Every structure is written in structure tokens, then in C-alpha cells.
Coordinates of C-alpha atoms in Angstrom, one line a residue:
M1349 CA 5.2 -0.4 7.2
N1350 CA 3.7 -2.0 4.0
R1351 CA 4.7 -1.5 0.4
Q1352 CA 3.5 1.9 0.1
G1353 CA 5.0 3.2 3.1
H1354 CA 8.5 1.6 2.4
T1355 CA 8.5 2.7 -1.2
A1356 CA 7.6 6.5 -0.2
L1357 CA 10.1 6.5 2.5
A1358 CA 12.8 4.9 0.4
L1359 CA 12.1 7.6 -2.2
L1360 CA 12.6 10.2 0.1
A1361 CA 15.9 8.8 1.2
G1362 CA 17.1 8.1 -2.5
S1363 CA 16.0 11.8 -3.3
A1364 CA 18.3 13.2 0.0
T1365 CA 21.1 10.7 -1.0
S1366 CA 21.0 12.0 -4.5
V1367 CA 21.0 15.6 -3.8
A1368 CA 23.7 15.2 -1.3
A1369 CA 26.0 13.2 -3.6
L1370 CA 25.2 15.8 -6.4
S1371 CA 26.2 18.7 -4.0
A1372 CA 29.5 16.9 -3.4
S1373 CA 30.1 16.1 -6.9
P1374 CA 28.2 18.3 -9.2
M1375 CA 27.5 16.9 -12.8
S1376 CA 27.9 19.2 -15.8
T1377 CA 24.7 18.6 -17.9
T1378 CA 21.0 18.3 -16.9
L1379 CA 21.0 14.9 -18.5
E1380 CA 23.7 13.6 -16.2
V1381 CA 21.9 14.9 -13.1
I1382 CA 18.4 13.2 -14.3
G1383 CA 20.6 10.0 -14.7
F1384 CA 22.5 9.9 -11.7
G1385 CA 19.6 10.9 -9.3
G1386 CA 17.4 8.3 -11.3
V1387 CA 19.7 5.6 -10.5
I1388 CA 20.1 6.4 -7.1
C1389 CA 16.2 6.8 -6.5
A1390 CA 15.5 3.4 -8.4
A1391 CA 18.2 1.6 -6.4
S1392 CA 16.7 3.0 -3.1
I1393 CA 13.3 1.9 -4.0
M1394 CA 14.7 -1.5 -4.5
G1395 CA 16.8 -1.4 -1.2
G1396 CA 13.5 -0.3 0.4
L1397 CA 11.4 -3.3 -0.4
A1398 CA 14.5 -5.9 -0.5
P1399 CA 14.8 -6.4 3.4
D1400 CA 11.4 -8.2 3.0
L1401 CA 12.5 -10.9 0.7
D1402 CA 12.7 -13.0 4.1
H1403 CA 9.0 -12.6 4.2
K1404 CA 7.4 -15.3 2.0
T1405 CA 4.0 -12.8 1.3
S1406 CA 6.1 -9.5 1.1
T1407 CA 6.1 -7.3 -2.3
A1408 CA 9.5 -8.3 -3.0
S1409 CA 9.0 -12.0 -2.4
Q1410 CA 5.8 -12.0 -4.8
K1411 CA 7.9 -11.0 -7.6
L1412 CA 9.8 -14.2 -7.4
Q1413 CA 6.9 -16.6 -7.1
L1414 CA 3.6 -17.8 -8.4
S1415 CA 0.5 -16.7 -6.6
S1416 CA -0.9 -18.2 -3.5
G1417 CA -3.4 -20.0 -5.7
K1418 CA -1.0 -21.3 -8.3
R1419 CA 1.3 -22.3 -5.7
K1420 CA -1.4 -24.6 -4.3
L1421 CA -2.1 -26.0 -7.6
M1422 CA 1.2 -26.8 -8.4
R1423 CA 1.7 -28.7 -5.1
A1424 CA -1.3 -30.8 -5.8
L1425 CA -0.2 -31.4 -9.2
S1426 CA 3.2 -32.4 -8.2
G1427 CA 1.7 -34.9 -5.8
I1428 CA -0.6 -36.4 -8.4
F1429 CA 2.2 -36.5 -11.1
L1430 CA 4.8 -38.3 -8.7
F1431 CA 2.1 -40.9 -7.6
I1432 CA 1.2 -41.7 -11.1
G1433 CA 4.8 -41.9 -12.2
C1434 CA 5.8 -44.3 -9.2
V1435 CA 2.6 -46.4 -9.7
W1436 CA 3.2 -46.6 -13.4
I1437 CA 6.7 -48.0 -12.9
L1438 CA 5.8 -50.2 -9.7
L1439 CA 3.1 -52.0 -12.0
G1440 CA 5.8 -52.9 -14.5
Y1441 CA 4.8 -50.5 -17.2
S1442 CA 7.1 -48.3 -19.6
I1443 CA 9.9 -46.7 -17.1
Q1444 CA 10.4 -44.2 -19.7
V1445 CA 6.5 -43.2 -19.3
G1446 CA 6.7 -43.2 -15.4
A1447 CA 9.9 -41.3 -15.6
I1448 CA 8.1 -38.4 -17.6
W1449 CA 5.5 -38.3 -14.7
I1450 CA 8.1 -38.3 -12.0
G1451 CA 9.7 -35.2 -14.1
A1452 CA 6.4 -33.5 -14.5
G1453 CA 6.0 -33.8 -10.7
I1454 CA 9.2 -32.5 -9.9
M1455 CA 8.8 -29.5 -12.2
A1456 CA 5.5 -28.6 -10.7
G1457 CA 7.0 -29.1 -7.2
S1458 CA 9.7 -26.6 -8.3
L1459 CA 7.1 -24.0 -9.5
A1460 CA 5.6 -24.0 -6.2
R1461 CA 8.8 -23.3 -4.5
L1462 CA 10.1 -20.9 -7.1
R1463 CA 11.0 -18.1 -4.6
T1464 CA 13.3 -20.5 -2.5
I1465 CA 14.8 -21.9 -5.9
I1466 CA 15.6 -18.5 -7.3
L1467 CA 17.2 -17.2 -3.9
I1468 CA 19.3 -20.2 -3.3
A1469 CA 20.4 -20.3 -7.0
S1470 CA 21.2 -16.6 -6.8
G1471 CA 23.3 -17.3 -3.5
A1472 CA 25.2 -19.9 -5.0
L1473 CA 25.9 -18.2 -8.1
M1474 CA 27.3 -15.3 -5.8
L1475 CA 29.4 -17.8 -3.8
I1476 CA 30.8 -19.5 -6.9
G1477 CA 31.8 -16.1 -8.3
Y1478 CA 33.6 -15.3 -4.9
A1479 CA 35.5 -18.4 -4.9
M1480 CA 36.3 -19.0 -8.6
Y1481 CA 36.7 -15.4 -9.8
D1482 CA 37.7 -13.7 -6.9
W1483 CA 34.8 -11.4 -6.6
H1484 CA 34.6 -8.7 -3.9
W1485 CA 33.8 -10.1 -0.4
I1486 CA 30.4 -8.4 -0.7
A1487 CA 29.5 -11.4 -3.1
L1488 CA 30.4 -13.7 -0.5
F1489 CA 28.2 -11.8 2.1
T1490 CA 25.4 -11.6 -0.4
G1491 CA 25.7 -14.9 -1.5
I1492 CA 25.3 -16.4 2.1
A1493 CA 22.5 -13.9 2.8
L1494 CA 20.4 -15.0 -0.3
F1495 CA 21.2 -18.8 0.4
I1496 CA 19.7 -18.7 3.8
M1497 CA 17.1 -16.2 3.4
P1498 CA 14.3 -18.9 2.8
F1499 CA 14.9 -20.5 5.9
V1500 CA 15.3 -17.8 8.5
K1501 CA 12.3 -16.0 10.4
H1502 CA 11.0 -12.7 9.3
R1503 CA 12.6 -9.6 10.9
W1504 CA 15.4 -11.4 12.4
I1505 CA 18.9 -11.6 10.6
I1506 CA 17.9 -9.6 7.6
H1507 CA 16.2 -7.0 9.5
S1508 CA 19.1 -6.5 12.0
P1509 CA 21.2 -3.4 12.3
E1510 CA 24.2 -5.5 12.3
F1511 CA 23.3 -7.0 9.0
A1512 CA 22.6 -3.6 7.7
I1513 CA 26.0 -2.1 8.8
V1514 CA 28.2 -4.9 7.1
L1515 CA 26.0 -4.8 3.9
S1516 CA 26.5 -1.0 3.9
L1517 CA 30.2 -1.2 4.5
G1518 CA 30.6 -3.9 1.6
L1519 CA 28.5 -1.9 -0.9
F1520 CA 30.3 1.4 0.0
V1521 CA 33.8 0.0 -0.6
F1522 CA 32.7 -1.9 -3.7
G1523 CA 30.9 1.3 -5.1
S1524 CA 34.0 3.3 -4.2
Q1525 CA 36.1 1.0 -6.4
H1526 CA 33.8 1.6 -9.3
P1527 CA 32.6 5.6 -9.8
G1528 CA 29.8 6.6 -11.6
L1529 CA 26.7 4.8 -11.9
V1530 CA 27.7 1.7 -9.9
M1531 CA 28.5 4.0 -6.9
A1532 CA 25.1 5.6 -7.4
S1533 CA 23.5 2.1 -7.4
C1534 CA 25.3 1.3 -4.4
L1535 CA 24.4 4.7 -2.5
G1536 CA 20.9 4.2 -3.5
F1537 CA 20.5 0.7 -2.5
I1538 CA 22.1 1.6 1.2
A1539 CA 19.8 4.7 1.6
G1540 CA 16.9 2.4 1.0
W1541 CA 17.7 -0.3 3.2
W1542 CA 18.3 2.0 6.0
S1543 CA 14.8 3.7 5.4
H1544 CA 13.4 0.0 5.5
L1545 CA 14.6 -0.6 9.0
F1546 CA 13.7 3.2 10.0
G1547 CA 10.2 2.5 8.9
D1548 CA 9.7 -0.6 10.7
I1549 CA 10.8 1.3 14.0
F1550 CA 7.5 2.9 14.0
G1551 CA 5.5 -0.2 14.0
S1552 CA 4.5 -3.0 16.8
D1553 CA 7.5 -5.3 15.5
G1554 CA 10.1 -3.0 15.4
I1555 CA 13.7 -4.2 14.6
R1556 CA 15.9 -6.0 17.2
S1557 CA 19.7 -6.7 17.4
L1558 CA 21.0 -9.8 16.2
F1559 CA 23.7 -10.3 18.8
V1560 CA 21.8 -8.8 21.9
P1561 CA 18.1 -10.3 20.9
K1562 CA 16.3 -8.6 24.0
F1563 CA 17.4 -5.2 22.5
K1564 CA 14.5 -4.0 20.5
I1565 CA 13.1 -0.7 19.1
A1566 CA 9.3 -0.5 18.4
L1567 CA 7.7 2.6 18.9
R1568 CA 4.2 1.3 17.9
L1569 CA 3.1 4.7 16.7
F1570 CA 0.8 3.1 13.7
N1571 CA -0.4 -0.2 12.3
N1572 CA 0.6 -1.4 8.8
G1573 CA -1.4 0.0 6.3
G1574 CA -3.3 2.2 8.5
A1575 CA -4.4 6.0 8.1
A1576 CA -1.3 7.3 9.7
E1577 CA 1.1 5.2 7.4
R1578 CA -0.8 6.4 4.6
M1579 CA -0.5 10.1 5.5
I1580 CA 3.4 9.5 6.3
S1581 CA 3.6 8.0 2.7
K1582 CA 2.1 11.2 1.2
L1583 CA 4.3 13.5 3.1
C1584 CA 7.5 11.6 2.3
Q1585 CA 6.4 11.8 -1.2
L1586 CA 5.8 15.6 -1.3
V1587 CA 9.2 16.0 0.8
A1588 CA 11.1 14.2 -1.8
I1589 CA 9.6 16.3 -4.5
A1590 CA 10.4 19.4 -2.6
I1591 CA 13.9 18.4 -2.3
W1592 CA 14.6 18.1 -6.2
I1593 CA 12.6 21.4 -6.6
F1594 CA 15.0 23.2 -4.1
Y1595 CA 17.9 21.4 -5.7
G1596 CA 16.7 22.6 -9.1
A1597 CA 16.2 26.2 -7.6
V1598 CA 19.4 26.5 -6.3
L1599 CA 21.3 24.8 -9.2
Y1600 CA 20.0 26.9 -12.1
F1601 CA 18.8 29.9 -10.4

């Protein structure tokens, strides 16, 4: 599935999760219902897009990096600046000026790899928090995942059901220790993540087990971005709206 399909499926998963959670623990006011359901749905959409952070050109990854054209420009400028800086120093001119050129080259190169830097830095912060401040073990798991994400293949570790199981368990345990909106966010993210894997099953690539790579589920029912996916996306949106209408009718009438 592409962005449109995953977003619609995540919205449906988030709506169903919201209604189930609200039915189990009813809220006292309409504002609380809207806030709780809104947080779950927003977190679900984020969870529905997050697995594709392991893909350089996915919607989630594009939020963390410059456009393709700008990345090419930054790589070219990086090479030029580094060359000028090194030549400037080797020819015996000002070391300070050469260092400025080299610094500019490093900065341009960093901008060209902004996604990689953000993911590694985020992972490092999670690992530091776990090691130094006794954060929940989900921080260790998330930190390792973010740290390796720029270097793993698309649809491998991050898209495996084993990864999703551990992530879901960690988020649920963490959320249960912090009731309210934190728990709502965790439930939504879990629902969105599984909706992403469920959506990928319908395509040709499918998903595969991490420990049994030959075990793969790929129904090959439609192509990414095709007419069938667009129809399913609209259907998911309609069903999500119907779920909320039905819940509202039951709640207030």
C-alpha cells in the first residue's frame, strides 16, 4: 500500500480501537470522548506510516529529509567545499579559512543525510535515557530500532510480525503504567502499526517472518496506488466515519 491506503487503514484501526476503549471505559463528557478518540486516531495514523521509516523515499522518511534534488545539490556542494578547503590548506594558505570551507562541506554533507542523522541521534537519545535515567525497556528497544533503521533493508526487521509483537507488548506495558492520554497514544500507535502490516499483506511484496524468512504472506491482490487500493481507502474512511456515527448514536440516544 502507499500513503493514502495506509493512512485510511490506520484511521479505521484507530476508530475501532477508540470505540472499543471508550466502551470499556466510558468518558463522562463529550469533550473527553473527542480528546481521547482524537489522540488514538492521530497516534494510529502515525503508527500506520512509521514502519516505512526504513524506506528512504517513503512519506514518513520524506518528513525527515530534504527533497531528492536538494540532497543531490548538498552532496555536490559538500564535495566542492571539502575540495576547496583541503587545497587551501595544502597550498599553505590560511588554515582558518580552509577549516571554514571544510566545515561548510561537512555541514552540506550532513544536510544531504539528514534522515540518517535524525534517526541515529533519536536512537542514541533513547539508549542514553535507558542507560542513565532508568527509562522503560521500550526505550531500549525503540533506540536500537531507530539506530539501525537507516541501514536495514525495507520490509525486513521493521516490517516483521516479531518486531511488531515486541513493540506492541512494550508500548502496552508502558501505557498501562501511565493511564489517560499516554495509554491512548500507545493503543493508537499499536493499532496503526498492525494496520500497516495488514495492508502490506495485500500487495506483491507482503511481509515475512524475521526468524523464518521463507515464511511470507503476500496475497498479491492489487498494486500500490492502483484503482483497487483507492477504492479500499475510500471504503476504510467511510467505515471509520460509520463507526463514530454508530457509537455516537448508541451513546446519546
